[in-house]
Short mmCIF file of C-alpha atoms in Angstrom, two decimals:
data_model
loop_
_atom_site.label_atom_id
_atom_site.label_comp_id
_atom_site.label_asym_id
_atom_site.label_seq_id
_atom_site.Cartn_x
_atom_site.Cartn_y
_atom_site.Cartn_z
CA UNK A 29 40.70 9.07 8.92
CA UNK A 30 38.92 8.99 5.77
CA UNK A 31 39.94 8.46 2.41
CA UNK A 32 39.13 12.20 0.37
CA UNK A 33 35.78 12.95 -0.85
CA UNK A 34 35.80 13.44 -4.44
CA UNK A 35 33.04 16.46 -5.77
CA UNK A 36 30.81 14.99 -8.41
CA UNK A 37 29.09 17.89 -11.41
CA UNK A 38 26.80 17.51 -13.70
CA UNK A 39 28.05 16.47 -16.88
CA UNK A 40 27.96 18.77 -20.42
CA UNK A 41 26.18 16.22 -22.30
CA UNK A 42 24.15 13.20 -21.84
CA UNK A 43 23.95 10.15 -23.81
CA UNK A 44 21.91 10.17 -27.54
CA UNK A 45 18.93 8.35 -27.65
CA UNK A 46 16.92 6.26 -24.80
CA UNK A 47 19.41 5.85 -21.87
CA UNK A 48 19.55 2.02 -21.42
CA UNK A 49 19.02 2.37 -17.35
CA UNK A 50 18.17 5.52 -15.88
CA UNK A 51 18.74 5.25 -11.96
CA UNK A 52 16.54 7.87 -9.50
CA UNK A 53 18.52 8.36 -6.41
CA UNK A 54 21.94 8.35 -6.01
CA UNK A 55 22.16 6.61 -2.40
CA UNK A 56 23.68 3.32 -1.90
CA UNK A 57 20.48 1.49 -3.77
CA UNK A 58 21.07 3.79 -6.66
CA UNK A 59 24.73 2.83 -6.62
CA UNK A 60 24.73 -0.63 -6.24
CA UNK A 61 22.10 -0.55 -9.43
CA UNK A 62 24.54 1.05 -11.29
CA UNK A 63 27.62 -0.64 -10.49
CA UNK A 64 25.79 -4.21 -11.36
CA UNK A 65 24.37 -3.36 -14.34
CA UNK A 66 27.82 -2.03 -15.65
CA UNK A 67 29.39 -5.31 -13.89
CA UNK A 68 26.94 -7.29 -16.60
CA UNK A 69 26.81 -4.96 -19.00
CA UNK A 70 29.81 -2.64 -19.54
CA UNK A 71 29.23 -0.45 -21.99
CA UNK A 72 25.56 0.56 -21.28
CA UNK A 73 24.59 3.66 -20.68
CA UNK A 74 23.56 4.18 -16.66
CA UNK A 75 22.52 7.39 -15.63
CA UNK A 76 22.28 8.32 -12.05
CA UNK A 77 19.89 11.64 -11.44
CA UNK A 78 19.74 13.02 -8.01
CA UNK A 79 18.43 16.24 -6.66
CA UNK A 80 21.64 16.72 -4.21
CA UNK A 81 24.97 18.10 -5.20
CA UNK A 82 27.93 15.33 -3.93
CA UNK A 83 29.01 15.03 -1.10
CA UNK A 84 26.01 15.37 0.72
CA UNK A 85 24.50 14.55 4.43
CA UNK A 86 21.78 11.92 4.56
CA UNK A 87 19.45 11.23 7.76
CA UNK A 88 20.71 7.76 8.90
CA UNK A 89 22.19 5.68 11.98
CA UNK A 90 25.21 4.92 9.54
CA UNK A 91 25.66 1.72 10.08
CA UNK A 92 26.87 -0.70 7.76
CA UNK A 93 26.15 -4.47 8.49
CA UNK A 94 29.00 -7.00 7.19
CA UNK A 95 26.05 -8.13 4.96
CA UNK A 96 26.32 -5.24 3.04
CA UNK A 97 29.80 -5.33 2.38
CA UNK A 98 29.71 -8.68 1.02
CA UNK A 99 27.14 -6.92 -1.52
CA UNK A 100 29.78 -4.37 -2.24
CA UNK A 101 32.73 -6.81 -2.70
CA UNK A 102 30.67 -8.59 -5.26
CA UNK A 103 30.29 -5.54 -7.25
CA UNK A 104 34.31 -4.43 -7.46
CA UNK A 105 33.94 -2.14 -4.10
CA UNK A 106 36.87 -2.74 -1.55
CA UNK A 107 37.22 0.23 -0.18
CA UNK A 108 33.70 2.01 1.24
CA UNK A 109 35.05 1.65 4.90
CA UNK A 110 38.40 2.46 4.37
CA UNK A 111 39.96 4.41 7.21
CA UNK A 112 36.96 3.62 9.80
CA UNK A 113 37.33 1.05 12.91
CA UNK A 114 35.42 -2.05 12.71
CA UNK A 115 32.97 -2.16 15.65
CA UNK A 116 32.03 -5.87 16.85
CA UNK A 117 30.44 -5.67 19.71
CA UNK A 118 27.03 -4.77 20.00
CA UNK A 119 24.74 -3.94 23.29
CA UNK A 120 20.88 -4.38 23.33
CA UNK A 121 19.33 -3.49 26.68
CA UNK A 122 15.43 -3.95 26.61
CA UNK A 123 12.78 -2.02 28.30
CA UNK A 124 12.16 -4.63 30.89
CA UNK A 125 16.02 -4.00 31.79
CA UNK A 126 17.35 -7.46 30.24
CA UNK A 127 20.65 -6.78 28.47
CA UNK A 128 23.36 -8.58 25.88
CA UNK A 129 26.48 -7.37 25.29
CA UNK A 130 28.52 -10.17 23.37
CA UNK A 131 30.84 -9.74 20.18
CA UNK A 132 29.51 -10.28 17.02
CA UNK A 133 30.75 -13.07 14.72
CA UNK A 134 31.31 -10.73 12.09
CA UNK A 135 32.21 -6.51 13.01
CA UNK A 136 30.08 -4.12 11.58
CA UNK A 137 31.43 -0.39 10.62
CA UNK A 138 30.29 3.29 11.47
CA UNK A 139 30.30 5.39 8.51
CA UNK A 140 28.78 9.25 8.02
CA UNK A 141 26.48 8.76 5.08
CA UNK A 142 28.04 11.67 3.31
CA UNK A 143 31.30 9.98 3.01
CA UNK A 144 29.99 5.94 2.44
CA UNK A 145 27.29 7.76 -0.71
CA UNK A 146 29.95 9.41 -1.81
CA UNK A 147 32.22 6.64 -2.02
CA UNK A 148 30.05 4.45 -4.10
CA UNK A 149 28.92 7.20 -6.36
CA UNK A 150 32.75 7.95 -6.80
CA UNK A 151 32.50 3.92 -7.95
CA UNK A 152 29.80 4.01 -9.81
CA UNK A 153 31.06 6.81 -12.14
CA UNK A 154 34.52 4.89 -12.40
CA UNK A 155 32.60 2.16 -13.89
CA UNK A 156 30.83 4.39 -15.73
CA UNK A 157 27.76 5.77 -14.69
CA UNK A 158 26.69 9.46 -15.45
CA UNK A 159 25.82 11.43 -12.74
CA UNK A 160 23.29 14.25 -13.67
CA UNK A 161 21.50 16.37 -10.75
CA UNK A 162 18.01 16.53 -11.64
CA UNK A 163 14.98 16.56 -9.44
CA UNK A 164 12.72 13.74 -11.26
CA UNK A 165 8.95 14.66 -11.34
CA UNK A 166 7.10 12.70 -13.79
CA UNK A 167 7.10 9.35 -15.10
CA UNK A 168 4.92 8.19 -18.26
CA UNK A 169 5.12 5.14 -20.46
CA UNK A 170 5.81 5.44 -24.15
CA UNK A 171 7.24 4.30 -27.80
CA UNK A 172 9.45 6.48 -29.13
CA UNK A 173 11.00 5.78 -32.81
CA UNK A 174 14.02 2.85 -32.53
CA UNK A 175 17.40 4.64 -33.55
CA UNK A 176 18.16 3.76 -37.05
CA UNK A 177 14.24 4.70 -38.24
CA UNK A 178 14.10 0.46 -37.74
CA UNK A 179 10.58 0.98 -35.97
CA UNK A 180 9.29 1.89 -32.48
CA UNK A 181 10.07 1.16 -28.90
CA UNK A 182 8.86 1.59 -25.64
CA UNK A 183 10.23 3.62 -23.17
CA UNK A 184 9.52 5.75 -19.76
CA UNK A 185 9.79 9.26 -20.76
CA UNK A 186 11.13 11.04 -17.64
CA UNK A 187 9.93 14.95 -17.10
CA UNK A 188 8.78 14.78 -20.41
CA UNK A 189 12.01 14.80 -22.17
CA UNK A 190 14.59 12.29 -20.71
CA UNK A 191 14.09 8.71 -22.18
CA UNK A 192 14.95 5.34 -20.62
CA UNK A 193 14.35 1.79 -21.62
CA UNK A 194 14.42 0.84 -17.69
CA UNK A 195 14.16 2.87 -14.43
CA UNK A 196 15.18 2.34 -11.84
CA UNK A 197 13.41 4.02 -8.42
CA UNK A 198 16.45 4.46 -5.72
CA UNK A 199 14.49 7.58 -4.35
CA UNK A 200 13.53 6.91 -0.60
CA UNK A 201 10.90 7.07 1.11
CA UNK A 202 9.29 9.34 -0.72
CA UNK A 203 9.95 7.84 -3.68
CA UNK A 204 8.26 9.71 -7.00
CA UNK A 205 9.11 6.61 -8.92
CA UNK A 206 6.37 4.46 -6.33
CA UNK A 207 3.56 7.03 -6.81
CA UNK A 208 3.84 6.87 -10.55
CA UNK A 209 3.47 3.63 -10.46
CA UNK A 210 0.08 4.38 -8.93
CA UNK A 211 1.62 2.24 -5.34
CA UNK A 212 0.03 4.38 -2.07
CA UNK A 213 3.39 5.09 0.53
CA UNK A 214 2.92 2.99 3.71
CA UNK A 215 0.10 3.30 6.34
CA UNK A 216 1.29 4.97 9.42
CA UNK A 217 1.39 1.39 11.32
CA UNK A 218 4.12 0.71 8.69
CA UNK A 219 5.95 3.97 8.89
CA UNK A 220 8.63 4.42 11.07
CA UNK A 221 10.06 7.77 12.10
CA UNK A 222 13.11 8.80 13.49
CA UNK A 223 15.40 11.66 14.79
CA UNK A 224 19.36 11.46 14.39
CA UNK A 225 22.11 13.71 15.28
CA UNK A 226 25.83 12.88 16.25
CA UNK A 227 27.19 13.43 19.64
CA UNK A 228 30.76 13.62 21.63
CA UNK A 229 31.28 9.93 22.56
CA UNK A 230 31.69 9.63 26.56
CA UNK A 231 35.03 8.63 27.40
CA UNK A 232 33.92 6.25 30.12
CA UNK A 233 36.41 3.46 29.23
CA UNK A 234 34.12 0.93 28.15
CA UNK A 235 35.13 -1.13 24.66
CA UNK A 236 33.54 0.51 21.06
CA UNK A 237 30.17 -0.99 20.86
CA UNK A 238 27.09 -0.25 18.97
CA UNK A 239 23.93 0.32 21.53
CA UNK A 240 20.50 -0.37 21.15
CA UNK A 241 17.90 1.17 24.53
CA UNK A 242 14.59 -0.55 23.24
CA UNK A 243 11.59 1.82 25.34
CA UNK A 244 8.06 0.85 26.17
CA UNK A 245 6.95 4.38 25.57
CA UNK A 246 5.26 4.51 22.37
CA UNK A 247 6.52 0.20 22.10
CA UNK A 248 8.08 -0.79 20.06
CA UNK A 249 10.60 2.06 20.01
CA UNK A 250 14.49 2.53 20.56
CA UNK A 251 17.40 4.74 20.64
CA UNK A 252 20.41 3.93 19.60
CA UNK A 253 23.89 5.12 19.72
CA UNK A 254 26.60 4.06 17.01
CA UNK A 255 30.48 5.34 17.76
CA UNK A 256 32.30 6.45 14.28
CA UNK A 257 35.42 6.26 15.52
CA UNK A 258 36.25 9.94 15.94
CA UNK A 259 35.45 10.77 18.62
CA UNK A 260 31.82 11.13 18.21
CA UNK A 261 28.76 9.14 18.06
CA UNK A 262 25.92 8.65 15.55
CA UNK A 263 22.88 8.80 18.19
CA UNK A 264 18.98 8.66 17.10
CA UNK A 265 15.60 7.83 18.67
CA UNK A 266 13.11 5.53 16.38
CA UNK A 267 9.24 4.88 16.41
CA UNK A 268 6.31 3.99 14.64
CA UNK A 269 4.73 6.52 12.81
CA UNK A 270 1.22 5.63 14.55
CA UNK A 271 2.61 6.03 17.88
CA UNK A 272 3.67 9.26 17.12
CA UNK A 273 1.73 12.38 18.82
CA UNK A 274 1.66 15.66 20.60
CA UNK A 275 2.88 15.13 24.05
CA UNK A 276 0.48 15.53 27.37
CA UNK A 277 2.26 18.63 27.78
CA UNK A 278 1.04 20.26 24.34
CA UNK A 279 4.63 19.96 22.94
CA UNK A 280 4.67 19.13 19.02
CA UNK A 281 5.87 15.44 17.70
CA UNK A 282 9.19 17.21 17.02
CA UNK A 283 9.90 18.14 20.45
CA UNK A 284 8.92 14.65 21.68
CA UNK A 285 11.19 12.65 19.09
CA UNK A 286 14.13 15.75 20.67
CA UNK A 287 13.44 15.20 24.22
CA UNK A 288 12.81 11.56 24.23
CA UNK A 289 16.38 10.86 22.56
CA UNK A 290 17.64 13.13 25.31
CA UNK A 291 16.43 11.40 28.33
CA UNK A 292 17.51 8.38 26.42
CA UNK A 293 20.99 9.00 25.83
CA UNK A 294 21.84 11.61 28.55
CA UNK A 295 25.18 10.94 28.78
CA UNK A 296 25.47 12.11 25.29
CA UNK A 297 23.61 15.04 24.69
CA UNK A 298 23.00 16.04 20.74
CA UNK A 299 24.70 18.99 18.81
CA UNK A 300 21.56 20.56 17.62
CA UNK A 301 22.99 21.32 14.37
CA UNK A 302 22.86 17.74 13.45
CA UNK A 303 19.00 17.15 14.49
CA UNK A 304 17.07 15.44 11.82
CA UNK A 305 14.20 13.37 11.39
CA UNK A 306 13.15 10.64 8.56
CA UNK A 307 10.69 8.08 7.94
CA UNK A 308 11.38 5.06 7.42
CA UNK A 309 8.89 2.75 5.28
CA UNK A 310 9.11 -1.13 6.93
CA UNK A 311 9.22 -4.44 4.79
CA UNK A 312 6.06 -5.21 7.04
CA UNK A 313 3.92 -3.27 3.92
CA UNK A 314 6.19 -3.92 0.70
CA UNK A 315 4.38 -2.95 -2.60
CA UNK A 316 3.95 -6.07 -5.05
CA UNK A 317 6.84 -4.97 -7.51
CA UNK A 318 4.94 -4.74 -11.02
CA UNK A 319 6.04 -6.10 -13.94
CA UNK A 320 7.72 -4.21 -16.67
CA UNK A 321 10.85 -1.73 -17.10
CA UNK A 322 10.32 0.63 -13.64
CA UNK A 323 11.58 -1.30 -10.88
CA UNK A 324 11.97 -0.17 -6.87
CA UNK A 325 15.00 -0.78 -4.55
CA UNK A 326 15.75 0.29 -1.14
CA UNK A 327 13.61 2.57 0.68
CA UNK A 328 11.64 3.04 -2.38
CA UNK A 329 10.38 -0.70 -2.20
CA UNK A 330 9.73 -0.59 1.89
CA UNK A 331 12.98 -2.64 2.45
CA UNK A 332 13.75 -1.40 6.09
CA UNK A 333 13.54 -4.34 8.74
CA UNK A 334 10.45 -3.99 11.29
CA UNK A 335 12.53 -5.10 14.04
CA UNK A 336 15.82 -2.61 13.68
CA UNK A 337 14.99 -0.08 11.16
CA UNK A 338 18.46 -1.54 9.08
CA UNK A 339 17.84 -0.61 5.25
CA UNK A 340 20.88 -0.22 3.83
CA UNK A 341 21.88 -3.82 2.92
CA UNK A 342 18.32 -4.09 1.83
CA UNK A 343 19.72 -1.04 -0.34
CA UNK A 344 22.57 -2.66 -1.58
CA UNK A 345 21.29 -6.34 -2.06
CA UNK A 346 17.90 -5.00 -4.26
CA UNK A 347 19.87 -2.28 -6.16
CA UNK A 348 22.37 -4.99 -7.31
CA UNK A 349 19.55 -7.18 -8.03
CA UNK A 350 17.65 -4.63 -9.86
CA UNK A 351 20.98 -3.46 -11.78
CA UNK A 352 20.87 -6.67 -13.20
CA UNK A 353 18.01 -7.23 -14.55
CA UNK A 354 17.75 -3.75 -15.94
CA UNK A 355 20.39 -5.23 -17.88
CA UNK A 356 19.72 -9.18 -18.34
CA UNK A 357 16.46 -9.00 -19.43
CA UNK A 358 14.03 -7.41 -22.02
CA UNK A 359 12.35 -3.93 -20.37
CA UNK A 360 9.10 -5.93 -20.40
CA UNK A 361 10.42 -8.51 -18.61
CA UNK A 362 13.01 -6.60 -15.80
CA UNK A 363 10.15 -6.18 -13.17
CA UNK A 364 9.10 -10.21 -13.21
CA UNK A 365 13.13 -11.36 -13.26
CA UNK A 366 13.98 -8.59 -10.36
CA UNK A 367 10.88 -9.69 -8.57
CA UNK A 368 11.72 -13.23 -8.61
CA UNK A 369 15.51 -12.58 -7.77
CA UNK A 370 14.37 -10.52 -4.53
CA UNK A 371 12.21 -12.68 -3.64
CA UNK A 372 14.76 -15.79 -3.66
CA UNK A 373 16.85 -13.85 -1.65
CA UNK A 374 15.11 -12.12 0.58
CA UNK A 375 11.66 -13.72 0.30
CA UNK A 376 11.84 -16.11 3.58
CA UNK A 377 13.43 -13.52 5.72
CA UNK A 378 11.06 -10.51 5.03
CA UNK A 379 8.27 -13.10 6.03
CA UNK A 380 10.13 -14.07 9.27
CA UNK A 381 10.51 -10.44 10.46
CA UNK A 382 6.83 -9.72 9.41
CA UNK A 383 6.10 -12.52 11.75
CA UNK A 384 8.21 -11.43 14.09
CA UNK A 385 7.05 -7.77 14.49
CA UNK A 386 3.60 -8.46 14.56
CA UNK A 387 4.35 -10.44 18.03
CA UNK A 388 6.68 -8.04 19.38
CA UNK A 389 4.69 -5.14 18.72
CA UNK A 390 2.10 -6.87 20.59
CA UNK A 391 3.98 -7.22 23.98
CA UNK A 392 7.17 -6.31 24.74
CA UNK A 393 7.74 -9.54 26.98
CA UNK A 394 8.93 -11.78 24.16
CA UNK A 395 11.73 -9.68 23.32
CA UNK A 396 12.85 -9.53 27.31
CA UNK A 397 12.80 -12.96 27.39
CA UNK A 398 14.71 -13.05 23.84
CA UNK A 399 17.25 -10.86 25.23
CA UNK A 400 17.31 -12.64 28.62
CA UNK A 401 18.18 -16.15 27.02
CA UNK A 402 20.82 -14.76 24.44
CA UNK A 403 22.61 -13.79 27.48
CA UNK A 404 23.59 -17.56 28.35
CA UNK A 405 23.05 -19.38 24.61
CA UNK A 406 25.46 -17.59 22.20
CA UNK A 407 23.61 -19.59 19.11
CA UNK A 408 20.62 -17.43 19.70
CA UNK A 409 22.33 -14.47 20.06
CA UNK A 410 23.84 -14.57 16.72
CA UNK A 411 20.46 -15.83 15.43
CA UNK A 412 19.02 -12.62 16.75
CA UNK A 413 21.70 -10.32 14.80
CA UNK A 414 21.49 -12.53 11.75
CA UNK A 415 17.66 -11.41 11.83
CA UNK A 416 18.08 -7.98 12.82
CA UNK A 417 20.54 -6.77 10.58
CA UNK A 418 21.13 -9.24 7.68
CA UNK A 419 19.26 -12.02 5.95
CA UNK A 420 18.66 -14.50 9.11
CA UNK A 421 15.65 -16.59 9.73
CA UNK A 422 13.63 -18.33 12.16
CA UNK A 423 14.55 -21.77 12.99
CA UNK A 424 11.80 -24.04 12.34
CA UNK A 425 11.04 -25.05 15.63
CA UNK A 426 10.66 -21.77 17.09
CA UNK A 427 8.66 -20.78 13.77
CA UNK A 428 6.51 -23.11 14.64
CA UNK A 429 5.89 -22.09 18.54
CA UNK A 430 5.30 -18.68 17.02
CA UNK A 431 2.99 -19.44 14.42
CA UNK A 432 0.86 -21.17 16.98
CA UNK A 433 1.55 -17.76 19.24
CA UNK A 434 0.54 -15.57 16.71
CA UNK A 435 -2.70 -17.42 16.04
CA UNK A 436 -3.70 -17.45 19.51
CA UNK A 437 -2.78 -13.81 20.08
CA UNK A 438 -5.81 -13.27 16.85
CA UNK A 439 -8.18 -15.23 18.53
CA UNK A 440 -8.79 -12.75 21.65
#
């Protein structure tokens, strides 16, 4: 089904002098940084470290929105679903038992992380990017003498020896690149966590659709289950961080996130081999991006949406954003220009779903009766998706209804 993976090595050499953009993270964020600051700049040295060796597995529901693939499209990528079904229906059953299943206006695509990252890094290199495999620990600003003797520039010296005039931080949700920047990781109200494993698909007859069972244990919570196309299933259970506990019975968080996906998703039980868990840091507690040359995309940046835990066209959209201003701009000026491009993209949504989780996560009724209406008013329903998975926002009569809502709902 799937086009080969091609291995990526570390190169012999790397580039002489102050690498132009030096990229943390070779995930889709990374990627996309890379591919759009070659797009503008070909010619630059781009340097992609990562700690894994290519092709590797990556914690994820592995779902890739149409949003995202316009992203890709933009940046010269045709083929990073080539070989897998497009899905386009999609199922969202609530935990007050309302449930939608309706095709989407536009399919989305199942794809194992370690094919789609390797796919783009495969682009990325054919562009022109180095790929080096390097665990990056340190971060420090410097000036370092201009090539030529003509002077001094500054630069972010990384581990002490490698030298960039921008960085880019495509490292998750752990991101080193955040904490040098002195930015504290989310609070555990703004940290999601989730287990994922794949799964035989049940061969019950019903058409390929993605599924989303919302829970009221631990609300707002969900499982999900997302068919490949090869017979098996990407299946996961998601929850806030702050929800997250021992169970009554003494058993450890782990066993809870295990057991709770299983009585979930019964009829498709989990090959334990594939078990893992991840946080995921929501857009509801995004650090202020900070002027200068180290800028943050993806996971790094808290770009994963409150409401479905989707990151990776966050990924895509602020890596190709980032890309180019690493490249556009002066290194002084890359963090205000990136800033100012996310936010003119993705500004009035991230406020919309920040809105919109707050209420949620205060009673699960609103999204019942969400869910119950969508059933009957198709315009909503693709409202709700637009939201939920790509740049949508709240029309401005409902925004205001919820506004007033939300202000009310502070008051008691």
């Amino acid at each position: 089904m799937a086009t080969p993976i091609v291995r990526l090595d570390e190169p012999d050499e790397l580039p002489d002098g102050p690498i132009d953009v030096l990229i943390v993270g070779g995930g889709p964020a990374g990627c996309a940084a890379a591919l759009a600051a070659l797009r503008d700049r070909p010619g630059a040295s781009v340097v992609i470290a990562d700690a894994a060796a290519f092709p590797r597995d990556k914690t994820c529901g592995d779902g890739i929105a149409p949003h995202g693939l316009d992203v890709l499209r933009d940046l010269g990528v045709t083929d990073a679903v080539a070989g897998y079904r497009p899905v386009d229906r999609l199922r969202l059953r609530t935990p007050g038992g309302a449930e939608v299943a309706t095709p989407s206006a536009r399919a989305s695509y199942v794809v194992p992380r370690q094919v789609f990252d390797a796919r783009l890094m495969a682009a990325a290199r054919a562009r022109g990017a180095t790929l080096i495999r390097r665990r990056v620990r340190t971060l420090e600003l410097a000036e370092r003498p201009r090539r030529g003797g003509r002077g001094r520039e500054p630069v972010v010296v990384v581990n002490g020896a490698l030298t960039a005039r921008v960085v880019i931080g495509a490292d998750g949700a752990n991101s080193v690149v955040r904490r040098a920047l002195g930015l504290a990781a989310n609070p555990p109200e703004a940290m999601a966590i989730a287990v994922r494993a794949y799964a035989d698909l049940p061969a019950d007859g019903r058409p390929s659709e993605q599924f989303i069972h919302m829970t009221d244990v631990g609300w707002p919570a969900y499982a999900w289950s997302f068919p490949i196309g090869d017979g098996r299933t990407n299946i996961g259970y998601g929850m806030l961080r702050s929800q997250l506990g021992a169970g009554a019975d003494g058993a450890s968080a782990k066993s809870v996130l295990h057991r709770t996906l299983a009585g979930m998703l019964p009829q498709s039980p989990a090959d334990p081999a594939t078990l893992r868990a991840h946080h995921l840091p929501l857009s509801t507690h995004r650090p202020r991006q900070p002027n200068g040359p180290v800028l943050l995309v993806g996971d790094a940046a808290s770009l994963i949406n409150p409401l479905t835990g989707e990151g990776i066209y966050y990924a895509l959209l602020s890596g190709s954003l980032a890309g180019r201003a690493a490249v556009t701009s002066t290194p002084a000026t890359a963090g205000r220009q990136y800033r100012r491009s996310l936010d003119g993209e993705l500004g009035r949504h991230l406020r919309h779903t920040t809105l919109l989780a707050g209420l949620v996560g205060r009673s699960r009724t609103m999204m019942d009766g969400a869910v119950r209406a969508a059933r009957t008013r198709t315009e909503l329903y693709d409202t709700l998706v637009e939201i939920g998975l790509g740049r949508g926002t709240i029309p401005a009569s409902t925004l205001t209804r919820l506004a007033v809502r939300r202000t009310v709902a502070g008051l008691r």
